[in-house]
PDB file of C-alpha atoms in Angstrom:
ATOM      1  CA  MET A 178      80.961 -18.286  18.420  1.00 42.00           C
ATOM      2  CA  SER A 179      79.250 -20.784  16.163  1.00 47.00           C
ATOM      3  CA  VAL A 180      75.704 -20.437  14.854  1.00 44.00           C
ATOM      4  CA  PHE A 181      74.745 -23.147  17.324  1.00 52.00           C
ATOM      5  CA  ASP A 182      75.463 -20.993  20.412  1.00 74.00           C
ATOM      6  CA  THR A 183      71.968 -19.605  20.195  1.00 83.00           C
ATOM      7  CA  THR A 184      70.874 -18.826  23.764  1.00 83.00           C
ATOM      8  CA  ALA A 185      72.344 -15.324  24.063  1.00 87.00           C
ATOM      9  CA  LEU A 186      71.585 -14.546  20.424  1.00 93.00           C
ATOM     10  CA  ILE A 187      67.862 -15.296  20.628  1.00 96.00           C
ATOM     11  CA  GLU A 188      67.579 -13.307  23.872  1.00 96.00           C
ATOM     12  CA  VAL A 189      68.464 -10.112  21.992  1.00 97.00           C
ATOM     13  CA  ALA A 190      65.843 -10.797  19.318  1.00 98.00           C
ATOM     14  CA  LEU A 191      63.224 -11.674  21.944  1.00 98.00           C
ATOM     15  CA  GLU A 192      63.908  -8.440  23.799  1.00 98.00           C
ATOM     16  CA  GLU A 193      63.353  -6.539  20.560  1.00 98.00           C
ATOM     17  CA  ALA A 194      60.091  -8.416  19.907  1.00 98.00           C
ATOM     18  CA  ARG A 195      58.826  -7.501  23.370  1.00 98.00           C
ATOM     19  CA  ILE A 196      59.737  -3.845  22.792  1.00 98.00           C
ATOM     20  CA  GLY A 197      57.756  -3.879  19.552  1.00 97.00           C
ATOM     21  CA  LEU A 198      54.732  -5.364  21.291  1.00 97.00           C
ATOM     22  CA  ALA A 199      54.944  -2.789  24.102  1.00 97.00           C
ATOM     23  CA  GLU A 200      54.958  -0.029  21.452  1.00 97.00           C
ATOM     24  CA  GLY A 201      51.713  -1.398  19.997  1.00 95.00           C
ATOM     25  CA  GLY A 202      53.384  -3.142  17.086  1.00 95.00           C
ATOM     26  CA  ILE A 203      53.921  -6.665  15.859  1.00 95.00           C
ATOM     27  CA  PRO A 204      56.162  -8.687  18.208  1.00 97.00           C
ATOM     28  CA  ILE A 205      58.928  -9.781  15.882  1.00 97.00           C
ATOM     29  CA  GLY A 206      62.531  -9.009  16.772  1.00 98.00           C
ATOM     30  CA  ALA A 207      65.853  -9.594  15.072  1.00 98.00           C
ATOM     31  CA  ALA A 208      69.560  -8.978  15.473  1.00 98.00           C
ATOM     32  CA  LEU A 209      72.580  -9.251  13.202  1.00 98.00           C
ATOM     33  CA  PHE A 210      75.739 -10.676  14.749  1.00 97.00           C
ATOM     34  CA  ALA A 211      79.311 -11.158  13.603  1.00 96.00           C
ATOM     35  CA  SER A 212      80.537 -14.757  13.698  1.00 92.00           C
ATOM     36  CA  ASP A 213      82.341 -14.084  17.000  1.00 91.00           C
ATOM     37  CA  GLY A 214      79.060 -13.056  18.649  1.00 92.00           C
ATOM     38  CA  THR A 215      79.569  -9.305  18.406  1.00 94.00           C
ATOM     39  CA  LEU A 216      76.219  -7.572  18.062  1.00 96.00           C
ATOM     40  CA  LEU A 217      76.209  -5.499  14.881  1.00 98.00           C
ATOM     41  CA  GLY A 218      72.610  -4.302  14.890  1.00 98.00           C
ATOM     42  CA  ARG A 219      69.225  -5.042  16.383  1.00 98.00           C
ATOM     43  CA  GLY A 220      65.658  -4.055  15.658  1.00 98.00           C
ATOM     44  CA  HIS A 221      62.009  -4.970  15.659  1.00 98.00           C
ATOM     45  CA  ASN A 222      59.069  -4.841  13.314  1.00 97.00           C
ATOM     46  CA  ARG A 223      57.953  -1.196  13.143  1.00 96.00           C
ATOM     47  CA  ARG A 224      55.302  -1.389  10.411  1.00 94.00           C
ATOM     48  CA  VAL A 225      52.609  -0.027  12.739  1.00 95.00           C
ATOM     49  CA  GLN A 226      54.716   2.446  14.706  1.00 96.00           C
ATOM     50  CA  ASP A 227      56.290   4.049  11.607  1.00 96.00           C
ATOM     51  CA  ASP A 228      53.334   3.494   9.233  1.00 95.00           C
ATOM     52  CA  ASP A 229      55.908   1.890   6.931  1.00 94.00           C
ATOM     53  CA  PRO A 230      55.279  -1.625   5.574  1.00 91.00           C
ATOM     54  CA  SER A 231      58.971  -2.138   4.802  1.00 93.00           C
ATOM     55  CA  VAL A 232      60.256  -1.953   8.384  1.00 95.00           C
ATOM     56  CA  HIS A 233      60.374  -5.622   9.296  1.00 96.00           C
ATOM     57  CA  ALA A 234      62.506  -6.806  12.214  1.00 98.00           C
ATOM     58  CA  GLU A 235      65.240  -8.191   9.979  1.00 98.00           C
ATOM     59  CA  THR A 236      65.430  -5.045   7.860  1.00 97.00           C
ATOM     60  CA  ALA A 237      65.585  -2.886  10.992  1.00 98.00           C
ATOM     61  CA  ALA A 238      68.436  -4.969  12.440  1.00 98.00           C
ATOM     62  CA  PHE A 239      70.226  -4.927   9.084  1.00 98.00           C
ATOM     63  CA  ARG A 240      69.912  -1.144   8.758  1.00 97.00           C
ATOM     64  CA  ASN A 241      71.005  -0.589  12.351  1.00 98.00           C
ATOM     65  CA  ALA A 242      74.122  -2.702  11.748  1.00 98.00           C
ATOM     66  CA  GLY A 243      75.366  -0.194   9.208  1.00 96.00           C
ATOM     67  CA  ARG A 244      77.413  -1.041   6.170  1.00 95.00           C
ATOM     68  CA  GLN A 245      79.579  -4.153   6.419  1.00 94.00           C
ATOM     69  CA  ARG A 246      82.313  -5.115   3.984  1.00 92.00           C
ATOM     70  CA  ASP A 247      81.120  -8.727   3.885  1.00 94.00           C
ATOM     71  CA  TYR A 248      78.024 -10.446   5.227  1.00 96.00           C
ATOM     72  CA  ARG A 249      78.977 -14.080   4.559  1.00 96.00           C
ATOM     73  CA  SER A 250      80.130 -14.654   8.159  1.00 95.00           C
ATOM     74  CA  THR A 251      77.234 -12.782   9.779  1.00 97.00           C
ATOM     75  CA  ILE A 252      74.322 -14.382  11.600  1.00 97.00           C
ATOM     76  CA  MET A 253      70.788 -13.015  11.359  1.00 98.00           C
ATOM     77  CA  VAL A 254      68.742 -14.010  14.394  1.00 98.00           C
ATOM     78  CA  THR A 255      64.986 -13.556  14.221  1.00 98.00           C
ATOM     79  CA  THR A 256      62.125 -14.580  16.472  1.00 98.00           C
ATOM     80  CA  LEU A 257      60.011 -15.718  13.506  1.00 97.00           C
ATOM     81  CA  SER A 258      60.789 -17.473  10.239  1.00 97.00           C
ATOM     82  CA  PRO A 259      61.670 -14.723   7.764  1.00 96.00           C
ATOM     83  CA  CYS A 260      59.066 -13.746   5.191  1.00 94.00           C
ATOM     84  CA  TRP A 261      59.991 -13.690   1.502  1.00 93.00           C
ATOM     85  CA  TYR A 262      60.947 -10.028   1.708  1.00 95.00           C
ATOM     86  CA  CYS A 263      63.399 -10.646   4.554  1.00 96.00           C
ATOM     87  CA  SER A 264      64.600 -13.890   3.003  1.00 97.00           C
ATOM     88  CA  GLY A 265      65.432 -11.866  -0.089  1.00 97.00           C
ATOM     89  CA  LEU A 266      67.490  -9.492   2.039  1.00 97.00           C
ATOM     90  CA  VAL A 267      69.479 -12.431   3.425  1.00 98.00           C
ATOM     91  CA  ARG A 268      70.155 -13.706  -0.109  1.00 97.00           C
ATOM     92  CA  GLN A 269      70.852 -10.303  -1.627  1.00 97.00           C
ATOM     93  CA  PHE A 270      73.596  -9.522   0.862  1.00 97.00           C
ATOM     94  CA  GLY A 271      74.893 -13.072   1.334  1.00 97.00           C
ATOM     95  CA  ILE A 272      74.207 -13.406   5.053  1.00 98.00           C
ATOM     96  CA  GLY A 273      75.680 -16.795   5.892  1.00 97.00           C
ATOM     97  CA  ALA A 274      73.440 -18.021   8.695  1.00 97.00           C
ATOM     98  CA  VAL A 275      69.962 -17.458  10.074  1.00 97.00           C
ATOM     99  CA  VAL A 276      68.817 -18.542  13.531  1.00 97.00           C
ATOM    100  CA  ILE A 277      65.025 -18.684  13.749  1.00 97.00           C
ATOM    101  CA  GLY A 278      63.192 -18.541  17.051  1.00 97.00           C
ATOM    102  CA  GLU A 279      60.118 -20.276  15.645  1.00 97.00           C
ATOM    103  CA  SER A 280      58.403 -21.376  12.477  1.00 96.00           C
ATOM    104  CA  VAL A 281      55.268 -22.830  14.067  1.00 95.00           C
ATOM    105  CA  THR A 282      52.986 -19.816  13.620  1.00 93.00           C
ATOM    106  CA  PHE A 283      54.511 -18.819  10.277  1.00 93.00           C
ATOM    107  CA  THR A 284      56.951 -20.465   7.895  1.00 93.00           C
ATOM    108  CA  GLY A 285      58.544 -18.055   5.484  1.00 91.00           C
ATOM    109  CA  GLY A 286      61.423 -18.605   3.104  1.00 93.00           C
ATOM    110  CA  HIS A 287      63.915 -20.411   5.303  1.00 95.00           C
ATOM    111  CA  ASP A 288      63.793 -23.664   3.300  1.00 95.00           C
ATOM    112  CA  TRP A 289      64.567 -21.652   0.165  1.00 97.00           C
ATOM    113  CA  LEU A 290      67.475 -20.002   1.961  1.00 97.00           C
ATOM    114  CA  ALA A 291      68.828 -23.410   3.007  1.00 97.00           C
ATOM    115  CA  GLU A 292      68.602 -24.597  -0.614  1.00 97.00           C
ATOM    116  CA  HIS A 293      70.847 -21.666  -1.528  1.00 97.00           C
ATOM    117  CA  GLY A 294      73.555 -22.413   1.018  1.00 96.00           C
ATOM    118  CA  VAL A 295      72.435 -20.378   4.032  1.00 97.00           C
ATOM    119  CA  ASN A 296      72.987 -22.204   7.321  1.00 96.00           C
ATOM    120  CA  ILE A 297      69.535 -22.380   8.939  1.00 96.00           C
ATOM    121  CA  THR A 298      68.855 -23.214  12.589  1.00 95.00           C
ATOM    122  CA  VAL A 299      65.197 -23.413  13.667  1.00 96.00           C
ATOM    123  CA  LEU A 300      64.838 -23.401  17.444  1.00 95.00           C
ATOM    124  CA  ASP A 301      61.036 -23.521  17.815  1.00 91.00           C
ATOM    125  CA  ASP A 302      61.645 -21.762  21.137  1.00 96.00           C
ATOM    126  CA  SER A 303      58.450 -21.909  23.201  1.00 96.00           C
ATOM    127  CA  ARG A 304      58.825 -18.267  24.258  1.00 97.00           C
ATOM    128  CA  CYS A 305      58.813 -17.161  20.621  1.00 97.00           C
ATOM    129  CA  VAL A 306      55.905 -19.463  19.773  1.00 97.00           C
ATOM    130  CA  ASP A 307      53.838 -18.257  22.756  1.00 97.00           C
ATOM    131  CA  LEU A 308      54.561 -14.595  21.994  1.00 97.00           C
ATOM    132  CA  MET A 309      53.302 -14.927  18.412  1.00 95.00           C
ATOM    133  CA  ARG A 310      50.342 -17.175  19.230  1.00 95.00           C
ATOM    134  CA  ASP A 311      49.151 -14.731  21.900  1.00 97.00           C
ATOM    135  CA  PHE A 312      49.539 -11.827  19.484  1.00 96.00           C
ATOM    136  CA  VAL A 313      47.734 -13.591  16.615  1.00 94.00           C
ATOM    137  CA  ARG A 314      44.830 -14.412  18.954  1.00 94.00           C
ATOM    138  CA  ALA A 315      44.658 -10.842  20.274  1.00 95.00           C
ATOM    139  CA  ARG A 316      45.195  -8.982  16.964  1.00 93.00           C
ATOM    140  CA  PRO A 317      44.283 -11.275  14.033  1.00 91.00           C
ATOM    141  CA  GLU A 318      43.522  -8.338  11.720  1.00 90.00           C
ATOM    142  CA  LEU A 319      46.949  -6.801  12.275  1.00 89.00           C
ATOM    143  CA  TRP A 320      48.666 -10.157  11.889  1.00 89.00           C
ATOM    144  CA  ASN A 321      46.811 -10.864   8.633  1.00 86.00           C
ATOM    145  CA  GLU A 322      47.782  -7.432   7.335  1.00 82.00           C
ATOM    146  CA  ASP A 323      51.423  -8.072   8.245  1.00 75.00           C
ATOM    147  CA  ILE A 324      51.637 -11.394   6.423  1.00 74.00           C
ATOM    148  CA  GLY A 325      49.660 -10.157   3.420  1.00 63.00           C
ATOM    149  CA  THR A 326      46.412 -12.039   3.893  1.00 63.00           C
ATOM    150  CA  ALA A 327      44.154  -9.117   4.834  1.00 52.00           C
ATOM    151  CA  PRO A 328      40.955  -8.937   2.739  1.00 53.00           C
TER     152      PRO A 328
END
C-alpha cells in the first residue's frame, strides 16, 4: 500500500475522532500503519478524558502500536494537522509519512516535517473539516485550551 491509498486509512482515524467526541473529548483521531496497510496502533485525543495534556491522538496511536524496530516505512494518519508536539514525535522516531485529514481549522508542523523529508499528504477531507468546525463552534474554550491559546 502506498501513502496515497488513503481512503481506508483515514476511516480508522475518523472513527477514533468520533469515539473521542462521544466520550466528551476533542475529536481528533490517528492511526499508525505499516507500509503494507497493516494497522499497528490507533487512538484519539484523550486530554479531557484522562486529565492528561500529553495524550494527543498521534501519541495515543503511537503508544498503542508498541515498540517497532524501525519507523521509516510507517504511515501516521491523523484527522488534523499535527501540532508541534506530535510533529516532534514524527521526527524523533523517523516516521516516514503522514496523511492529514485536514489542515483548514488548524495547521501545525506539517510543512516543517516536509522540509525534513517526511512524505506529507493533506486530504482536506470535508468530514474531518466539518467535525472540527462543529466542535470548535460548540466548545471554543476547550479547543483554545487544546491548542494552547486559552487565556
